[in-house]
CSV table of C-alpha atoms in Angstrom, one decimal:
chain,number,residue,atom,x,y,z
A,720,MET,CA,-17.4,192.3,21.2
A,721,LYS,CA,-20.6,193.7,22.6
A,722,ASN,CA,-19.9,197.2,21.1
A,723,PRO,CA,-17.7,198.4,18.2
A,724,PRO,CA,-14.7,200.5,19.0
A,725,ASP,CA,-15.5,204.1,19.9
A,726,THR,CA,-13.3,206.5,18.1
A,727,LYS,CA,-14.2,209.8,19.7
A,728,PRO,CA,-11.4,212.3,20.3
A,729,ALA,CA,-9.2,211.5,23.3
A,730,ARG,CA,-10.5,213.3,26.5
A,731,SER,CA,-7.7,213.1,29.1
A,732,MET,CA,-4.4,213.5,27.3
A,733,PRO,CA,-4.6,214.5,23.6
A,734,GLU,CA,-1.3,216.5,23.9
A,735,PHE,CA,0.5,213.2,24.7
A,736,PHE,CA,-0.7,211.3,21.6
A,737,PRO,CA,-1.3,213.7,18.7
A,738,GLY,CA,-3.2,212.1,15.9
A,739,PHE,CA,-4.2,209.1,17.8
A,740,ALA,CA,-7.8,207.9,17.8
A,741,THR,CA,-9.2,206.8,21.2
A,742,HIS,CA,-11.3,203.6,21.7
A,743,ARG,CA,-13.5,202.2,24.4
A,744,ILE,CA,-13.8,198.5,23.7
A,745,GLU,CA,-16.1,196.3,25.7
A,746,THR,CA,-14.8,192.7,26.0
A,747,ALA,CA,-16.9,189.6,26.2
A,748,THR,CA,-16.5,189.6,30.0
A,749,GLY,CA,-18.0,193.1,30.1
A,750,VAL,CA,-14.8,195.0,31.0
A,751,THR,CA,-14.3,198.2,29.0
A,752,ILE,CA,-10.7,198.8,27.9
A,753,HIS,CA,-9.5,202.2,27.0
A,754,ALA,CA,-7.0,202.3,24.1
A,755,ARG,CA,-5.5,204.7,21.5
A,756,SER,CA,-4.2,203.9,18.0
A,757,ALA,CA,-2.4,205.5,15.1
A,758,GLY,CA,-0.1,204.7,12.2
A,759,GLY,CA,0.0,202.1,9.6
A,760,GLY,CA,1.9,198.9,8.9
A,761,ALA,CA,2.4,195.8,11.1
A,762,PRO,CA,0.6,196.2,14.5
A,763,VAL,CA,2.3,196.5,17.9
A,764,LEU,CA,0.6,196.7,21.2
A,765,LEU,CA,2.2,198.8,24.0
A,766,LEU,CA,1.3,197.9,27.6
A,767,HIS,CA,2.2,199.9,30.8
A,768,GLY,CA,3.0,199.0,34.3
A,769,TYR,CA,2.3,200.1,37.9
A,770,PRO,CA,1.5,202.8,38.9
A,771,GLN,CA,1.3,204.1,35.4
A,772,SER,CA,-1.2,204.2,32.5
A,773,GLY,CA,-0.8,204.2,28.8
A,774,ALA,CA,0.6,207.7,29.2
A,775,THR,CA,3.9,206.2,29.9
A,776,TRP,CA,4.4,205.6,26.2
A,777,ASN,CA,4.0,209.3,25.3
A,778,ALA,CA,7.6,209.7,24.1
A,779,VAL,CA,7.7,206.4,22.2
A,780,ALA,CA,4.3,205.7,20.7
A,781,PRO,CA,4.0,208.7,18.3
A,782,ARG,CA,7.4,208.0,16.8
A,783,LEU,CA,6.8,204.3,16.6
A,784,ALA,CA,3.5,205.1,14.8
A,785,ALA,CA,5.5,206.6,11.9
A,786,ALA,CA,6.4,203.0,10.8
A,787,ARG,CA,3.9,200.7,12.6
A,788,ARG,CA,0.2,200.5,13.6
A,789,VAL,CA,0.5,201.3,17.3
A,790,VAL,CA,-2.1,200.5,19.9
A,791,VAL,CA,-1.6,201.9,23.4
A,792,ALA,CA,-4.0,200.3,26.0
A,793,ASP,CA,-4.8,200.8,29.7
A,794,LEU,CA,-4.8,197.5,31.5
A,795,ARG,CA,-8.0,196.6,33.4
A,796,GLY,CA,-7.9,198.4,36.7
A,797,TYR,CA,-5.7,201.1,35.4
A,798,GLY,CA,-6.0,204.4,33.5
A,799,ASP,CA,-9.4,204.9,32.0
A,800,SER,CA,-10.1,201.2,31.6
A,801,GLY,CA,-12.8,199.4,33.6
A,802,LYS,CA,-12.3,198.3,37.2
A,803,PRO,CA,-14.4,195.2,37.6
A,804,ASP,CA,-15.4,193.6,40.9
A,805,SER,CA,-13.0,191.0,42.1
A,806,THR,CA,-13.4,187.5,43.7
A,807,PRO,CA,-11.8,185.8,46.6
A,808,ASP,CA,-9.2,184.2,44.3
A,809,HIS,CA,-8.5,187.5,42.6
A,810,ALA,CA,-9.0,185.8,39.2
A,811,PRO,CA,-10.6,189.0,37.5
A,812,TYR,CA,-7.1,190.6,37.9
A,813,SER,CA,-5.1,187.6,36.9
A,814,LYS,CA,-2.6,188.1,34.1
A,815,ARG,CA,-4.7,185.5,32.2
A,816,ALA,CA,-7.7,187.8,32.4
A,817,MET,CA,-5.7,190.9,31.5
A,818,ALA,CA,-4.1,189.0,28.5
A,819,ALA,CA,-7.5,187.9,27.2
A,820,ASP,CA,-8.6,191.6,27.4
A,821,MET,CA,-5.8,192.7,25.2
A,822,VAL,CA,-6.2,189.9,22.6
A,823,ALA,CA,-9.9,190.9,22.4
A,824,VAL,CA,-9.0,194.6,22.0
A,825,MET,CA,-6.5,193.9,19.1
A,826,ARG,CA,-9.1,191.7,17.4
A,827,ALA,CA,-11.7,194.4,17.7
A,828,LEU,CA,-9.3,196.7,16.0
A,829,GLY,CA,-8.7,194.2,13.2
A,830,HIS,CA,-5.4,192.6,14.4
A,831,GLU,CA,-5.3,188.8,14.8
A,832,ARG,CA,-1.5,188.6,15.1
A,833,PHE,CA,0.7,191.4,16.5
A,834,ALA,CA,3.9,192.3,18.4
A,835,VAL,CA,3.6,193.2,22.1
A,836,VAL,CA,5.8,195.5,24.2
A,837,GLY,CA,5.2,195.4,27.9
A,838,HIS,CA,6.8,197.4,30.7
A,839,ASP,CA,6.5,196.2,34.3
A,840,ARG,CA,3.0,194.7,34.9
A,841,GLY,CA,2.4,195.1,31.1
A,842,GLY,CA,5.4,192.8,30.5
A,843,ARG,CA,3.8,190.2,32.8
A,844,VAL,CA,0.5,190.4,30.9
A,845,ALA,CA,2.5,190.1,27.7
A,846,HIS,CA,4.3,187.0,29.0
A,847,ARG,CA,0.9,185.4,29.9
A,848,MET,CA,-0.4,186.4,26.4
A,849,ALA,CA,2.5,184.6,24.7
A,850,LEU,CA,1.7,181.4,26.6
A,851,ASP,CA,-2.1,181.5,26.4
A,852,HIS,CA,-2.4,183.0,22.9
A,853,PRO,CA,0.8,182.0,21.0
A,854,GLY,CA,-1.0,182.4,17.6
A,855,ALA,CA,-1.6,186.1,18.4
A,856,VAL,CA,1.8,187.1,19.6
A,857,ALA,CA,4.3,187.5,16.8
A,858,ARG,CA,7.1,189.1,18.9
A,859,LEU,CA,7.4,190.0,22.5
A,860,ALA,CA,9.5,192.7,24.3
A,861,VAL,CA,9.6,192.9,28.1
A,862,LEU,CA,11.0,196.0,29.8
A,863,ASP,CA,12.6,195.8,33.2
A,864,ILE,CA,11.2,192.6,34.5
A,865,ALA,CA,12.2,189.0,35.2
A,866,PRO,CA,9.4,186.4,35.2
A,867,THR,CA,7.1,186.7,38.2
A,868,LEU,CA,7.6,183.1,39.4
A,869,THR,CA,11.4,183.5,39.2
A,870,MET,CA,11.3,186.7,41.3
A,871,TYR,CA,9.0,185.3,44.0
A,872,ASP,CA,10.9,182.0,44.2
A,873,ARG,CA,14.2,183.9,44.7
A,874,THR,CA,12.9,186.4,47.2
A,875,ASP,CA,15.6,187.6,49.6
A,876,PHE,CA,16.1,190.7,51.7
A,877,ALA,CA,17.5,192.9,48.8
A,878,PHE,CA,14.4,192.1,46.7
A,879,ALA,CA,11.9,192.5,49.5
A,880,GLN,CA,13.4,195.9,50.4
A,881,ALA,CA,13.5,197.2,46.9
A,882,TYR,CA,10.1,195.8,45.9
A,883,PHE,CA,8.3,196.2,49.2
A,884,HIS,CA,5.1,197.0,47.4
A,885,TRP,CA,4.9,193.4,46.1
A,886,PHE,CA,4.3,192.4,49.7
A,887,PHE,CA,2.4,195.4,51.0
A,888,LEU,CA,-0.2,195.6,48.2
A,889,THR,CA,-1.0,191.9,48.5
A,890,GLN,CA,-2.2,192.3,52.1
A,891,PRO,CA,-5.9,191.5,52.6
A,892,ALA,CA,-8.3,194.3,51.8
A,893,PRO,CA,-8.8,197.0,53.0
A,894,LEU,CA,-5.5,197.4,54.8
A,895,PRO,CA,-3.3,198.7,51.9
A,896,GLU,CA,-6.3,200.5,50.2
A,897,ARG,CA,-7.1,202.5,53.4
A,898,LEU,CA,-3.5,203.4,54.1
A,899,ILE,CA,-2.8,204.5,50.5
A,900,GLU,CA,-6.0,206.4,50.1
A,901,ALA,CA,-5.2,208.5,53.2
A,902,GLN,CA,-2.1,209.9,51.4
A,903,ALA,CA,-2.5,208.8,47.8
A,904,ALA,CA,-0.5,211.7,46.2
A,905,PHE,CA,2.4,211.2,48.6
A,906,PHE,CA,2.4,207.4,48.1
A,907,LEU,CA,2.3,207.7,44.3
A,908,ASP,CA,5.1,210.3,44.3
A,909,CYS,CA,7.2,208.0,46.4
A,910,GLN,CA,6.6,205.1,44.1
A,911,LEU,CA,7.5,207.1,41.0
A,912,ARG,CA,10.7,208.5,42.6
A,913,ARG,CA,11.8,205.0,43.5
A,914,GLN,CA,11.4,203.9,40.0
A,915,SER,CA,13.1,206.6,38.1
A,916,ARG,CA,16.9,207.3,38.2
A,917,THR,CA,16.6,210.3,35.9
A,918,GLU,CA,16.0,213.8,37.2
A,919,GLY,CA,12.7,215.2,36.0
A,920,VAL,CA,11.2,211.9,35.0
A,921,PRO,CA,8.3,211.5,34.9
A,922,VAL,CA,7.7,215.0,33.6
A,923,ALA,CA,5.1,217.0,35.6
A,924,ALA,CA,2.3,216.6,33.1
A,925,VAL,CA,2.6,212.9,32.9
A,926,ALA,CA,2.9,212.6,36.7
A,927,ALA,CA,-0.3,214.6,37.0
A,928,GLU,CA,-2.0,212.2,34.6
A,929,TYR,CA,-0.9,209.3,36.7
A,930,LEU,CA,-2.3,211.0,39.8
A,931,ARG,CA,-5.7,211.5,38.0
A,932,CYS,CA,-5.9,207.9,37.2
A,933,TYR,CA,-4.5,206.6,40.5
A,934,THR,CA,-7.2,208.5,42.5
A,935,ALA,CA,-10.1,207.5,40.3
A,936,PRO,CA,-12.8,205.6,42.1
A,937,GLY,CA,-11.8,201.9,42.5
A,938,ALA,CA,-8.3,202.3,41.1
A,939,ILE,CA,-6.3,201.7,44.2
A,940,HIS,CA,-8.3,198.6,45.1
A,941,ALA,CA,-7.9,197.3,41.5
A,942,MET,CA,-4.2,197.8,41.6
A,943,CYS,CA,-4.0,195.9,44.9
A,944,GLU,CA,-6.0,193.1,43.3
A,945,ASP,CA,-3.5,193.0,40.5
A,946,TYR,CA,-0.7,192.3,43.0
A,947,ARG,CA,-2.9,189.9,45.0
A,948,ALA,CA,-3.5,187.9,41.8
A,949,ALA,CA,0.3,188.0,41.0
A,950,ALA,CA,1.1,186.5,44.4
A,951,GLY,CA,-1.6,183.8,44.1
A,952,ILE,CA,-3.5,182.6,41.0
A,953,ASP,CA,-0.8,183.9,38.6
A,954,LEU,CA,1.8,181.7,40.3
A,955,GLU,CA,-0.5,178.8,40.0
A,956,HIS,CA,-0.8,179.4,36.3
A,957,ASP,CA,3.0,179.9,35.9
A,958,ARG,CA,3.8,176.7,37.8
A,959,ALA,CA,1.3,174.7,35.8
A,960,ASP,CA,2.9,176.0,32.6
A,961,ASP,CA,6.4,175.1,33.8
A,962,ALA,CA,5.2,171.6,34.8
A,963,ALA,CA,3.6,171.1,31.4
A,964,GLY,CA,6.7,172.3,29.6
A,965,HIS,CA,4.9,175.3,28.0
A,966,ARG,CA,7.4,177.8,26.8
A,967,ILE,CA,7.4,181.1,24.9
A,968,ALA,CA,7.6,180.4,21.2
A,969,ALA,CA,7.9,184.0,20.0
A,970,PRO,CA,11.2,185.9,19.6
A,971,LEU,CA,11.7,187.9,22.8
A,972,LEU,CA,13.6,191.1,23.5
A,973,ALA,CA,14.4,191.9,27.1
A,974,LEU,CA,15.5,195.5,28.1
A,975,TRP,CA,16.3,196.6,31.6
A,976,GLY,CA,17.7,199.6,33.5
A,977,SER,CA,21.4,199.3,34.5
A,978,LYS,CA,20.6,201.5,37.5
A,979,GLY,CA,17.5,199.5,38.6
A,980,THR,CA,16.8,196.5,40.8
A,981,VAL,CA,16.0,193.8,38.2
A,982,GLY,CA,19.4,194.0,36.5
A,983,ALA,CA,21.2,194.1,39.9
A,984,LEU,CA,19.5,191.0,41.3
A,985,TYR,CA,19.0,188.7,38.2
A,986,ASP,CA,20.7,187.5,35.1
A,987,VAL,CA,17.8,188.9,33.1
A,988,LEU,CA,18.5,187.2,29.8
A,989,GLN,CA,19.0,183.9,31.5
A,990,THR,CA,15.7,184.2,33.4
A,991,TRP,CA,13.9,184.6,30.0
A,992,ARG,CA,15.8,181.9,28.2
A,993,ASP,CA,14.6,179.6,31.0
A,994,LYS,CA,11.0,180.4,29.8
A,995,ALA,CA,11.6,180.3,26.1
A,996,ALA,CA,11.2,177.3,23.7
A,997,SER,CA,14.8,178.0,22.6
A,998,PRO,CA,17.5,180.2,24.2
A,999,SER,CA,18.2,181.6,20.7
A,1000,LEU,CA,14.9,183.3,20.8
A,1001,VAL,CA,16.0,185.7,23.5
A,1002,THR,CA,18.1,188.8,23.1
A,1003,GLY,CA,18.5,192.0,25.0
A,1004,THR,CA,20.6,194.5,26.9
A,1005,ALA,CA,20.7,197.0,29.7
A,1006,LEU,CA,20.1,200.7,29.2
A,1007,PRO,CA,21.6,203.5,31.3
A,1008,CYS,CA,18.5,204.3,33.5
A,1009,GLY,CA,16.3,203.1,36.2
A,1010,HIS,CA,13.0,201.3,35.9
A,1011,LEU,CA,11.1,203.7,33.6
A,1012,LEU,CA,13.0,202.9,30.4
A,1013,GLN,CA,10.5,204.3,28.0
A,1014,GLU,CA,10.4,207.6,29.9
A,1015,GLU,CA,14.0,207.9,30.9
A,1016,GLN,CA,15.6,206.6,27.7
A,1017,PRO,CA,13.0,206.7,24.9
A,1018,ASP,CA,15.6,207.1,22.1
A,1019,ALA,CA,17.5,204.1,23.3
A,1020,VAL,CA,14.3,202.1,23.7
A,1021,LEU,CA,13.2,202.9,20.1
A,1022,ALA,CA,16.7,202.2,18.8
A,1023,ARG,CA,16.4,198.6,20.1
A,1024,LEU,CA,12.7,198.1,19.4
A,1025,MET,CA,12.6,199.1,15.8
A,1026,PRO,CA,15.1,196.6,14.4
A,1027,PHE,CA,13.6,193.9,16.7
A,1028,LEU,CA,10.1,194.6,15.4
A,1029,ASP,CA,11.3,194.8,11.8
A,1030,THR,CA,13.1,191.5,11.8
């Protein structure tokens, strides 16, 4: 690390994470990652998805920190983390690059081996982390996703209609950026409403925090780059792993929303057993909600996470 972790009081959302220290950790590639930490015991890293930030864990992280050392991080390009310039192959926003960020953050905070819980894009980063850094990932939980390659390879009308943004955000710059920036608050609200199946979720304060981060300079472009990487270089990495027989070696918990798209279109457990070193490593279940499990059903998420992490 070029700089030690900065533990100044949180600036943007102290009410969401009482008692958490905030850190700004510069990785070896020069990207600064914003993270929060609290608690004691075995470490667990919580990763968010699109179009959220670490704020999505506000109802889970403080309670989890009563028994674990919890780190909540913003992925590069999201929240208050850095938004580096990209390249024609979108490699700076590959899940490989994002996973390396998170391993570096955990090491900077003193954790060589840890559990990872990832929702949406964060789950895809966690999947890549388990493959690229198997010695670092003790346990892996993925929330409301099937593997990226599986979802793209099985694309049909139902998937394309429900996940239209997977195809819109990947269009060459600056087409999606310009269109979204023209009505950023409206587009974000539409995305959040499509994800949640619970009235009042996300709560107003959290939605406002998402908007603050979403409209930060460079954020929309960075998020588009995340999806461009997912449709290109990430698939190359995934196919190479499949061809080489690389599989997830860590125990894996899959949770998904019974009212969402992933559970409706895929046998979620089987998609992850296909990626695991042994089918017996994979367990999981649906929860009665949409895509935002940790916000719609935080009690149910904790009820399944705690025994999995403590095993």
